[in-house]
Amino acid sequence: MTNEHADSESDEGIDLWTLIQSYCLGVDRELVARLVAWPPDFAQIHVHEVIGGMLARQATLTKDIAHAPSLWTGHSAPILLRAMADAYINISWLLLDPVERCSKFILFGLGQAKLELEHRRTQIGTREPTAPEAAILEAAEQWIDRQRINWLLDVDLGKWSSLTVRQMAEEAGCIDFYNYVYMPFSACAHSMWHHVARYDLVECNNPLHRHHRRPISEARAPDINYWTLAAKYWSKTLGTFDKAFMLNIAEPSSYESLVSAVTNSVDHDPY
Ligand SMILES: [Zn+2]
């Protein structure tokens, strides 16, 4: 009796929102398990802040993608997936020499924040800033000051690693990920021609018009593969993190649970 009842329930399948909720809870559990197994080393606290922050960002991005089926299209999902790919390559490269590289990562970001502040000041020029402008300037200055090294900060206009993303991916042993994930998704993130021509134009069927393409803003049906890709990149990030810190976490994988729940619609490419 009990078995029959259980069978009829599983035949109905799990509804999408239940699956999304359970996936997101799984991601939170996975993140917490890492933070428990990897306590801060206060001698090198910047490593914990940078790597921990990046890990938390990946968790947030994969949950945000999971929560928004309307974004599971070729128009929008690659923008977020490209950001996850970027973070994955960064983390992989940072972890090869975390003490030195995380400090460069912070300095570059602070340099950028300082530059942004200078641009705002230049825009205001010699006139008296309005109250909201003054508040923004002060908040930005205080934030940089709180990082303790404001007065020593050089504005660095280059790349923080002095390498291209491609070179970082090569060094970190994830050039395939760069070629097959980062690059194709960049076309969408940067609205390049080979994306726009495919997604935002449609060929006219009037034979007199020499097959020109018409602009079209058209919703696409959500494709669950975009969610499973986000789940995969989160899982890859955890794998790289666990390996670097030699962690052996028994927590069930949110990616594997998701794949087994939607197994028929999942892609099987290795990246
Ligand atoms: Zn036409």
PDB file of C-alpha atoms and ligand atoms in Angstrom:
ATOM      1  CA  MET A   1       0.000   0.000   0.000  1.00  0.00           C
ATOM      2  CA  THR A   2       2.667   2.444   1.086  1.00  0.00           C
ATOM      3  CA  ASN A   3       4.791   1.642  -1.952  1.00  0.00           C
ATOM      4  CA  GLU A   4       1.912   2.102  -4.352  1.00  0.00           C
ATOM      5  CA  HIS A   5       1.220   5.495  -2.838  1.00  0.00           C
ATOM      6  CA  ALA A   6       4.877   6.542  -3.136  1.00  0.00           C
ATOM      7  CA  ASP A   7       4.942   5.394  -6.785  1.00  0.00           C
ATOM      8  CA  SER A   8       1.914   7.398  -7.753  1.00  0.00           C
ATOM      9  CA  GLU A   9       3.479  10.495  -6.160  1.00  0.00           C
ATOM     10  CA  SER A  10       6.772  10.091  -7.998  1.00  0.00           C
ATOM     11  CA  ASP A  11       4.916   9.548 -11.293  1.00  0.00           C
ATOM     12  CA  GLU A  12       3.510  13.033 -11.011  1.00  0.00           C
ATOM     13  CA  GLY A  13       7.069  14.378 -10.929  1.00  0.00           C
ATOM     14  CA  ILE A  14       8.479  17.172  -8.824  1.00  0.00           C
ATOM     15  CA  ASP A  15       7.163  20.592  -9.661  1.00  0.00           C
ATOM     16  CA  LEU A  16       9.641  23.180 -10.866  1.00  0.00           C
ATOM     17  CA  TRP A  17       9.407  25.554  -7.907  1.00  0.00           C
ATOM     18  CA  THR A  18       9.939  22.740  -5.415  1.00  0.00           C
ATOM     19  CA  LEU A  19      13.002  21.692  -7.393  1.00  0.00           C
ATOM     20  CA  ILE A  20      14.325  25.277  -7.438  1.00  0.00           C
ATOM     21  CA  GLN A  21      13.821  25.676  -3.674  1.00  0.00           C
ATOM     22  CA  SER A  22      15.510  22.401  -2.904  1.00  0.00           C
ATOM     23  CA  TYR A  23      18.414  23.210  -5.248  1.00  0.00           C
ATOM     24  CA  CYS A  24      18.987  26.595  -3.557  1.00  0.00           C
ATOM     25  CA  LEU A  25      18.911  25.024  -0.088  1.00  0.00           C
ATOM     26  CA  GLY A  26      21.487  22.509  -1.324  1.00  0.00           C
ATOM     27  CA  VAL A  27      23.746  25.332  -2.574  1.00  0.00           C
ATOM     28  CA  ASP A  28      23.498  27.096   0.812  1.00  0.00           C
ATOM     29  CA  ARG A  29      24.398  23.865   2.596  1.00  0.00           C
ATOM     30  CA  GLU A  30      27.388  23.340   0.319  1.00  0.00           C
ATOM     31  CA  LEU A  31      28.670  26.861   0.973  1.00  0.00           C
ATOM     32  CA  VAL A  32      28.218  26.559   4.745  1.00  0.00           C
ATOM     33  CA  ALA A  33      30.037  23.201   4.729  1.00  0.00           C
ATOM     34  CA  ARG A  34      33.068  24.891   3.096  1.00  0.00           C
ATOM     35  CA  LEU A  35      33.054  27.794   5.535  1.00  0.00           C
ATOM     36  CA  VAL A  36      32.931  25.364   8.456  1.00  0.00           C
ATOM     37  CA  ALA A  37      35.770  23.249   7.055  1.00  0.00           C
ATOM     38  CA  TRP A  38      37.872  26.298   6.119  1.00  0.00           C
ATOM     39  CA  PRO A  39      38.126  28.661   9.120  1.00  0.00           C
ATOM     40  CA  PRO A  40      39.774  32.079   8.610  1.00  0.00           C
ATOM     41  CA  ASP A  41      43.554  32.300   8.928  1.00  0.00           C
ATOM     42  CA  PHE A  42      43.955  35.731  10.507  1.00  0.00           C
ATOM     43  CA  ALA A  43      47.597  35.957   9.444  1.00  0.00           C
ATOM     44  CA  GLN A  44      46.370  35.982   5.824  1.00  0.00           C
ATOM     45  CA  ILE A  45      42.827  37.185   6.282  1.00  0.00           C
ATOM     46  CA  HIS A  46      42.733  38.755   2.803  1.00  0.00           C
ATOM     47  CA  VAL A  47      42.856  35.259   1.273  1.00  0.00           C
ATOM     48  CA  HIS A  48      39.758  34.283   3.224  1.00  0.00           C
ATOM     49  CA  GLU A  49      38.000  37.479   2.197  1.00  0.00           C
ATOM     50  CA  VAL A  50      38.809  37.217  -1.508  1.00  0.00           C
ATOM     51  CA  ILE A  51      38.340  33.471  -2.000  1.00  0.00           C
ATOM     52  CA  GLY A  52      35.402  33.293   0.415  1.00  0.00           C
ATOM     53  CA  GLY A  53      33.785  36.296  -1.255  1.00  0.00           C
ATOM     54  CA  MET A  54      34.197  34.783  -4.712  1.00  0.00           C
ATOM     55  CA  LEU A  55      32.777  31.480  -3.515  1.00  0.00           C
ATOM     56  CA  ALA A  56      29.766  33.275  -2.028  1.00  0.00           C
ATOM     57  CA  ARG A  57      29.330  35.189  -5.300  1.00  0.00           C
ATOM     58  CA  GLN A  58      29.202  31.957  -7.300  1.00  0.00           C
ATOM     59  CA  ALA A  59      26.607  30.583  -4.874  1.00  0.00           C
ATOM     60  CA  THR A  60      24.506  33.742  -5.269  1.00  0.00           C
ATOM     61  CA  LEU A  61      24.726  33.708  -9.063  1.00  0.00           C
ATOM     62  CA  THR A  62      23.733  30.061  -9.390  1.00  0.00           C
ATOM     63  CA  LYS A  63      20.760  30.648  -7.034  1.00  0.00           C
ATOM     64  CA  ASP A  64      19.717  33.819  -8.891  1.00  0.00           C
ATOM     65  CA  ILE A  65      19.759  31.933 -12.191  1.00  0.00           C
ATOM     66  CA  ALA A  66      17.799  29.061 -10.629  1.00  0.00           C
ATOM     67  CA  HIS A  67      15.163  31.480  -9.340  1.00  0.00           C
ATOM     68  CA  ALA A  68      14.555  33.161 -12.710  1.00  0.00           C
ATOM     69  CA  PRO A  69      13.268  30.736 -15.379  1.00  0.00           C
ATOM     70  CA  SER A  70      12.364  33.721 -17.588  1.00  0.00           C
ATOM     71  CA  LEU A  71      16.125  34.338 -17.951  1.00  0.00           C
ATOM     72  CA  TRP A  72      16.865  30.754 -19.106  1.00  0.00           C
ATOM     73  CA  THR A  73      17.181  31.877 -22.718  1.00  0.00           C
ATOM     74  CA  GLY A  74      20.017  32.583 -25.142  1.00  0.00           C
ATOM     75  CA  HIS A  75      19.258  36.301 -24.726  1.00  0.00           C
ATOM     76  CA  SER A  76      20.028  36.573 -21.027  1.00  0.00           C
ATOM     77  CA  ALA A  77      21.400  33.422 -19.378  1.00  0.00           C
ATOM     78  CA  PRO A  78      24.851  33.665 -21.033  1.00  0.00           C
ATOM     79  CA  ILE A  79      25.416  37.085 -19.440  1.00  0.00           C
ATOM     80  CA  LEU A  80      25.170  35.564 -15.973  1.00  0.00           C
ATOM     81  CA  LEU A  81      26.923  32.354 -17.005  1.00  0.00           C
ATOM     82  CA  ARG A  82      29.787  34.416 -18.452  1.00  0.00           C
ATOM     83  CA  ALA A  83      30.148  36.131 -15.061  1.00  0.00           C
ATOM     84  CA  MET A  84      30.272  32.704 -13.397  1.00  0.00           C
ATOM     85  CA  ALA A  85      32.885  31.538 -15.930  1.00  0.00           C
ATOM     86  CA  ASP A  86      34.942  34.661 -15.208  1.00  0.00           C
ATOM     87  CA  ALA A  87      34.757  34.047 -11.458  1.00  0.00           C
ATOM     88  CA  TYR A  88      35.675  30.374 -11.958  1.00  0.00           C
ATOM     89  CA  ILE A  89      38.797  31.227 -13.969  1.00  0.00           C
ATOM     90  CA  ASN A  90      39.754  33.927 -11.431  1.00  0.00           C
ATOM     91  CA  ILE A  91      39.354  31.563  -8.472  1.00  0.00           C
ATOM     92  CA  SER A  92      41.332  28.804 -10.203  1.00  0.00           C
ATOM     93  CA  TRP A  93      44.164  31.221 -10.919  1.00  0.00           C
ATOM     94  CA  LEU A  94      44.119  32.914  -7.494  1.00  0.00           C
ATOM     95  CA  LEU A  95      44.321  29.550  -5.751  1.00  0.00           C
ATOM     96  CA  LEU A  96      47.661  28.746  -7.402  1.00  0.00           C
ATOM     97  CA  ASP A  97      49.331  31.432  -5.211  1.00  0.00           C
ATOM     98  CA  PRO A  98      46.590  32.793  -2.959  1.00  0.00           C
ATOM     99  CA  VAL A  99      48.621  35.003  -0.573  1.00  0.00           C
ATOM    100  CA  GLU A 100      50.287  37.048  -3.300  1.00  0.00           C
ATOM    101  CA  ARG A 101      47.501  36.985  -5.893  1.00  0.00           C
ATOM    102  CA  CYS A 102      44.615  37.794  -3.551  1.00  0.00           C
ATOM    103  CA  SER A 103      46.472  40.870  -2.362  1.00  0.00           C
ATOM    104  CA  LYS A 104      46.960  42.043  -5.969  1.00  0.00           C
ATOM    105  CA  PHE A 105      43.299  41.363  -6.627  1.00  0.00           C
ATOM    106  CA  ILE A 106      42.311  43.634  -3.717  1.00  0.00           C
ATOM    107  CA  LEU A 107      44.749  46.395  -4.683  1.00  0.00           C
ATOM    108  CA  PHE A 108      43.482  46.476  -8.240  1.00  0.00           C
ATOM    109  CA  GLY A 109      39.857  46.685  -7.079  1.00  0.00           C
ATOM    110  CA  LEU A 110      40.687  49.490  -4.656  1.00  0.00           C
ATOM    111  CA  GLY A 111      42.587  51.304  -7.417  1.00  0.00           C
ATOM    112  CA  GLN A 112      39.467  51.080  -9.574  1.00  0.00           C
ATOM    113  CA  ALA A 113      37.280  52.384  -6.740  1.00  0.00           C
ATOM    114  CA  LYS A 114      39.659  55.310  -6.241  1.00  0.00           C
ATOM    115  CA  LEU A 115      39.658  56.050  -9.959  1.00  0.00           C
ATOM    116  CA  GLU A 116      35.857  56.028  -9.959  1.00  0.00           C
ATOM    117  CA  LEU A 117      35.905  58.536  -7.101  1.00  0.00           C
ATOM    118  CA  GLU A 118      38.314  60.803  -9.018  1.00  0.00           C
ATOM    119  CA  HIS A 119      36.037  60.655 -12.090  1.00  0.00           C
ATOM    120  CA  ARG A 120      33.104  61.800  -9.972  1.00  0.00           C
ATOM    121  CA  ARG A 121      35.169  64.668  -8.549  1.00  0.00           C
ATOM    122  CA  THR A 122      36.256  65.705 -12.061  1.00  0.00           C
ATOM    123  CA  GLN A 123      32.650  65.674 -13.236  1.00  0.00           C
ATOM    124  CA  ILE A 124      31.664  68.038 -10.407  1.00  0.00           C
ATOM    125  CA  GLY A 125      34.676  70.233 -11.142  1.00  0.00           C
ATOM    126  CA  THR A 126      34.963  73.539  -9.270  1.00  0.00           C
ATOM    127  CA  ARG A 127      31.284  73.924  -8.412  1.00  0.00           C
ATOM    128  CA  GLU A 128      29.928  73.120  -4.964  1.00  0.00           C
ATOM    129  CA  PRO A 129      28.636  69.471  -4.926  1.00  0.00           C
ATOM    130  CA  THR A 130      24.931  69.024  -4.164  1.00  0.00           C
ATOM    131  CA  ALA A 131      24.058  67.291  -0.887  1.00  0.00           C
ATOM    132  CA  PRO A 132      23.458  63.873  -2.552  1.00  0.00           C
ATOM    133  CA  GLU A 133      26.718  64.229  -4.533  1.00  0.00           C
ATOM    134  CA  ALA A 134      28.653  65.122  -1.394  1.00  0.00           C
ATOM    135  CA  ALA A 135      27.136  62.109   0.385  1.00  0.00           C
ATOM    136  CA  ILE A 136      28.156  59.773  -2.465  1.00  0.00           C
ATOM    137  CA  LEU A 137      31.712  61.152  -2.515  1.00  0.00           C
ATOM    138  CA  GLU A 138      32.039  60.852   1.236  1.00  0.00           C
ATOM    139  CA  ALA A 139      30.678  57.301   1.328  1.00  0.00           C
ATOM    140  CA  ALA A 140      33.049  56.216  -1.449  1.00  0.00           C
ATOM    141  CA  GLU A 141      36.019  57.852   0.268  1.00  0.00           C
ATOM    142  CA  GLN A 142      35.160  56.291   3.624  1.00  0.00           C
ATOM    143  CA  TRP A 143      34.777  52.859   2.059  1.00  0.00           C
ATOM    144  CA  ILE A 144      38.247  53.112   0.520  1.00  0.00           C
ATOM    145  CA  ASP A 145      39.668  54.512   3.808  1.00  0.00           C
ATOM    146  CA  ARG A 146      38.265  51.582   5.740  1.00  0.00           C
ATOM    147  CA  GLN A 147      40.417  49.293   3.596  1.00  0.00           C
ATOM    148  CA  ARG A 148      43.299  50.920   5.559  1.00  0.00           C
ATOM    149  CA  ILE A 149      45.648  51.724   2.679  1.00  0.00           C
ATOM    150  CA  ASN A 150      43.986  54.661   0.967  1.00  0.00           C
ATOM    151  CA  TRP A 151      46.997  56.968   0.962  1.00  0.00           C
ATOM    152  CA  LEU A 152      49.367  54.355  -0.357  1.00  0.00           C
ATOM    153  CA  LEU A 153      47.140  53.341  -3.199  1.00  0.00           C
ATOM    154  CA  ASP A 154      48.379  53.644  -6.762  1.00  0.00           C
ATOM    155  CA  VAL A 155      45.674  53.810  -9.367  1.00  0.00           C
ATOM    156  CA  ASP A 156      46.287  50.754 -11.490  1.00  0.00           C
ATOM    157  CA  LEU A 157      44.737  51.035 -14.921  1.00  0.00           C
ATOM    158  CA  GLY A 158      45.876  47.625 -16.117  1.00  0.00           C
ATOM    159  CA  LYS A 159      44.540  44.172 -15.497  1.00  0.00           C
ATOM    160  CA  TRP A 160      44.956  43.054 -11.892  1.00  0.00           C
ATOM    161  CA  SER A 161      46.801  39.897 -12.782  1.00  0.00           C
ATOM    162  CA  SER A 162      48.762  41.542 -15.641  1.00  0.00           C
ATOM    163  CA  LEU A 163      47.591  38.548 -17.680  1.00  0.00           C
ATOM    164  CA  THR A 164      44.694  38.183 -20.078  1.00  0.00           C
ATOM    165  CA  VAL A 165      41.824  35.924 -19.020  1.00  0.00           C
ATOM    166  CA  ARG A 166      43.054  33.467 -21.639  1.00  0.00           C
ATOM    167  CA  GLN A 167      46.531  33.377 -20.087  1.00  0.00           C
ATOM    168  CA  MET A 168      45.044  32.951 -16.625  1.00  0.00           C
ATOM    169  CA  ALA A 169      42.937  30.053 -17.868  1.00  0.00           C
ATOM    170  CA  GLU A 170      46.018  28.489 -19.463  1.00  0.00           C
ATOM    171  CA  GLU A 171      48.026  28.775 -16.244  1.00  0.00           C
ATOM    172  CA  ALA A 172      45.152  27.418 -14.173  1.00  0.00           C
ATOM    173  CA  GLY A 173      44.690  24.451 -16.514  1.00  0.00           C
ATOM    174  CA  CYS A 174      41.191  25.422 -17.655  1.00  0.00           C
ATOM    175  CA  ILE A 175      41.782  26.600 -21.219  1.00  0.00           C
ATOM    176  CA  ASP A 176      38.979  24.313 -22.473  1.00  0.00           C
ATOM    177  CA  PHE A 177      36.593  26.080 -20.136  1.00  0.00           C
ATOM    178  CA  TYR A 178      37.818  29.394 -21.537  1.00  0.00           C
ATOM    179  CA  ASN A 179      37.368  28.265 -25.160  1.00  0.00           C
ATOM    180  CA  TYR A 180      34.043  26.504 -24.815  1.00  0.00           C
ATOM    181  CA  VAL A 181      32.316  28.547 -22.111  1.00  0.00           C
ATOM    182  CA  TYR A 182      33.885  31.938 -21.499  1.00  0.00           C
ATOM    183  CA  MET A 183      34.401  32.852 -25.165  1.00  0.00           C
ATOM    184  CA  PRO A 184      30.999  31.854 -26.608  1.00  0.00           C
ATOM    185  CA  PHE A 185      29.136  33.490 -23.721  1.00  0.00           C
ATOM    186  CA  SER A 186      31.189  36.660 -24.151  1.00  0.00           C
ATOM    187  CA  ALA A 187      29.460  37.242 -27.503  1.00  0.00           C
ATOM    188  CA  CYS A 188      26.143  37.590 -25.669  1.00  0.00           C
ATOM    189  CA  ALA A 189      27.561  39.519 -22.698  1.00  0.00           C
ATOM    190  CA  HIS A 190      29.157  42.082 -25.041  1.00  0.00           C
ATOM    191  CA  SER A 191      26.327  42.149 -27.627  1.00  0.00           C
ATOM    192  CA  MET A 192      28.700  41.190 -30.443  1.00  0.00           C
ATOM    193  CA  TRP A 193      27.583  40.709 -34.033  1.00  0.00           C
ATOM    194  CA  HIS A 194      27.668  36.904 -33.994  1.00  0.00           C
ATOM    195  CA  HIS A 195      25.230  37.006 -31.072  1.00  0.00           C
ATOM    196  CA  VAL A 196      22.990  39.850 -32.262  1.00  0.00           C
ATOM    197  CA  ALA A 197      22.677  38.423 -35.788  1.00  0.00           C
ATOM    198  CA  ARG A 198      21.460  35.100 -34.396  1.00  0.00           C
ATOM    199  CA  TYR A 199      19.235  36.280 -31.587  1.00  0.00           C
ATOM    200  CA  ASP A 200      17.938  39.724 -32.499  1.00  0.00           C
ATOM    201  CA  LEU A 201      17.434  39.514 -36.242  1.00  0.00           C
ATOM    202  CA  VAL A 202      15.269  37.272 -38.384  1.00  0.00           C
ATOM    203  CA  GLU A 203      15.562  36.706 -42.110  1.00  0.00           C
ATOM    204  CA  CYS A 204      12.812  38.372 -44.155  1.00  0.00           C
ATOM    205  CA  ASN A 205      10.904  35.935 -46.382  1.00  0.00           C
ATOM    206  CA  ASN A 206      10.076  38.454 -49.075  1.00  0.00           C
ATOM    207  CA  PRO A 207      12.224  37.201 -52.012  1.00  0.00           C
ATOM    208  CA  LEU A 208      12.377  40.729 -53.432  1.00  0.00           C
ATOM    209  CA  HIS A 209      14.229  41.936 -50.360  1.00  0.00           C
ATOM    210  CA  ARG A 210      17.424  39.945 -50.996  1.00  0.00           C
ATOM    211  CA  HIS A 211      17.181  38.061 -47.681  1.00  0.00           C
ATOM    212  CA  HIS A 212      17.892  41.029 -45.479  1.00  0.00           C
ATOM    213  CA  ARG A 213      17.389  40.534 -41.742  1.00  0.00           C
ATOM    214  CA  ARG A 214      14.745  42.293 -39.691  1.00  0.00           C
ATOM    215  CA  PRO A 215      15.234  43.297 -36.033  1.00  0.00           C
ATOM    216  CA  ILE A 216      12.960  41.321 -33.753  1.00  0.00           C
ATOM    217  CA  SER A 217      12.523  41.430 -29.990  1.00  0.00           C
ATOM    218  CA  GLU A 218      11.034  38.061 -29.228  1.00  0.00           C
ATOM    219  CA  ALA A 219      10.738  36.128 -25.990  1.00  0.00           C
ATOM    220  CA  ARG A 220      12.150  32.629 -26.094  1.00  0.00           C
ATOM    221  CA  ALA A 221      10.893  29.609 -24.212  1.00  0.00           C
ATOM    222  CA  PRO A 222      12.973  28.913 -21.096  1.00  0.00           C
ATOM    223  CA  ASP A 223      15.545  26.157 -21.550  1.00  0.00           C
ATOM    224  CA  ILE A 224      16.383  24.315 -18.338  1.00  0.00           C
ATOM    225  CA  ASN A 225      19.863  23.538 -19.653  1.00  0.00           C
ATOM    226  CA  TYR A 226      20.921  27.064 -18.741  1.00  0.00           C
ATOM    227  CA  TRP A 227      20.090  26.345 -15.118  1.00  0.00           C
ATOM    228  CA  THR A 228      21.964  23.045 -15.139  1.00  0.00           C
ATOM    229  CA  LEU A 229      24.962  24.865 -16.652  1.00  0.00           C
ATOM    230  CA  ALA A 230      24.943  27.348 -13.750  1.00  0.00           C
ATOM    231  CA  ALA A 231      24.721  24.384 -11.369  1.00  0.00           C
ATOM    232  CA  LYS A 232      27.653  22.760 -13.149  1.00  0.00           C
ATOM    233  CA  TYR A 233      29.855  25.870 -12.847  1.00  0.00           C
ATOM    234  CA  TRP A 234      29.040  26.117  -9.148  1.00  0.00           C
ATOM    235  CA  SER A 235      29.965  22.474  -8.768  1.00  0.00           C
ATOM    236  CA  LYS A 236      33.245  23.006 -10.685  1.00  0.00           C
ATOM    237  CA  THR A 237      34.049  25.966  -8.427  1.00  0.00           C
ATOM    238  CA  LEU A 238      33.513  23.824  -5.332  1.00  0.00           C
ATOM    239  CA  GLY A 239      35.676  21.055  -6.827  1.00  0.00           C
ATOM    240  CA  THR A 240      38.562  23.476  -7.457  1.00  0.00           C
ATOM    241  CA  PHE A 241      38.189  25.039  -4.000  1.00  0.00           C
ATOM    242  CA  ASP A 242      38.052  21.659  -2.218  1.00  0.00           C
ATOM    243  CA  LYS A 243      41.108  20.427  -4.090  1.00  0.00           C
ATOM    244  CA  ALA A 244      43.149  23.560  -3.282  1.00  0.00           C
ATOM    245  CA  PHE A 245      42.406  23.315   0.440  1.00  0.00           C
ATOM    246  CA  MET A 246      42.406  19.507   0.518  1.00  0.00           C
ATOM    247  CA  LEU A 247      38.861  19.345   1.861  1.00  0.00           C
ATOM    248  CA  ASN A 248      36.835  16.187   1.755  1.00  0.00           C
ATOM    249  CA  ILE A 249      33.210  17.273   2.118  1.00  0.00           C
ATOM    250  CA  ALA A 250      30.608  14.547   2.311  1.00  0.00           C
ATOM    251  CA  GLU A 251      27.693  16.931   1.612  1.00  0.00           C
ATOM    252  CA  PRO A 252      25.541  15.642  -1.295  1.00  0.00           C
ATOM    253  CA  SER A 253      26.141  17.573  -4.529  1.00  0.00           C
ATOM    254  CA  SER A 254      23.384  20.029  -5.517  1.00  0.00           C
ATOM    255  CA  TYR A 255      24.470  19.591  -9.149  1.00  0.00           C
ATOM    256  CA  GLU A 256      24.171  15.815  -9.100  1.00  0.00           C
ATOM    257  CA  SER A 257      20.761  15.990  -7.416  1.00  0.00           C
ATOM    258  CA  LEU A 258      19.585  18.469 -10.044  1.00  0.00           C
ATOM    259  CA  VAL A 259      20.916  16.382 -12.927  1.00  0.00           C
ATOM    260  CA  SER A 260      19.188  13.271 -11.672  1.00  0.00           C
ATOM    261  CA  ALA A 261      15.932  15.236 -11.310  1.00  0.00           C
ATOM    262  CA  VAL A 262      16.016  16.589 -14.871  1.00  0.00           C
ATOM    263  CA  THR A 263      18.186  13.905 -16.384  1.00  0.00           C
ATOM    264  CA  ASN A 264      16.523  13.749 -19.786  1.00  0.00           C
ATOM    265  CA  SER A 265      16.980  17.384 -20.663  1.00  0.00           C
ATOM    266  CA  VAL A 266      20.570  17.783 -19.508  1.00  0.00           C
ATOM    267  CA  ASP A 267      23.437  18.227 -21.939  1.00  0.00           C
ATOM    268  CA  HIS A 268      26.309  15.786 -21.701  1.00  0.00           C
ATOM    269  CA  ASP A 269      29.211  17.863 -22.930  1.00  0.00           C
ATOM    270  CA  PRO A 270      32.236  17.692 -20.642  1.00  0.00           C
ATOM    271  CA  TYR A 271      32.524  21.412 -19.885  1.00  0.00           C
TER     272      TYR A 271
HETATM  273 ZN    ZN B   1      12.094  42.442 -46.103  1.00  0.00          ZN
END
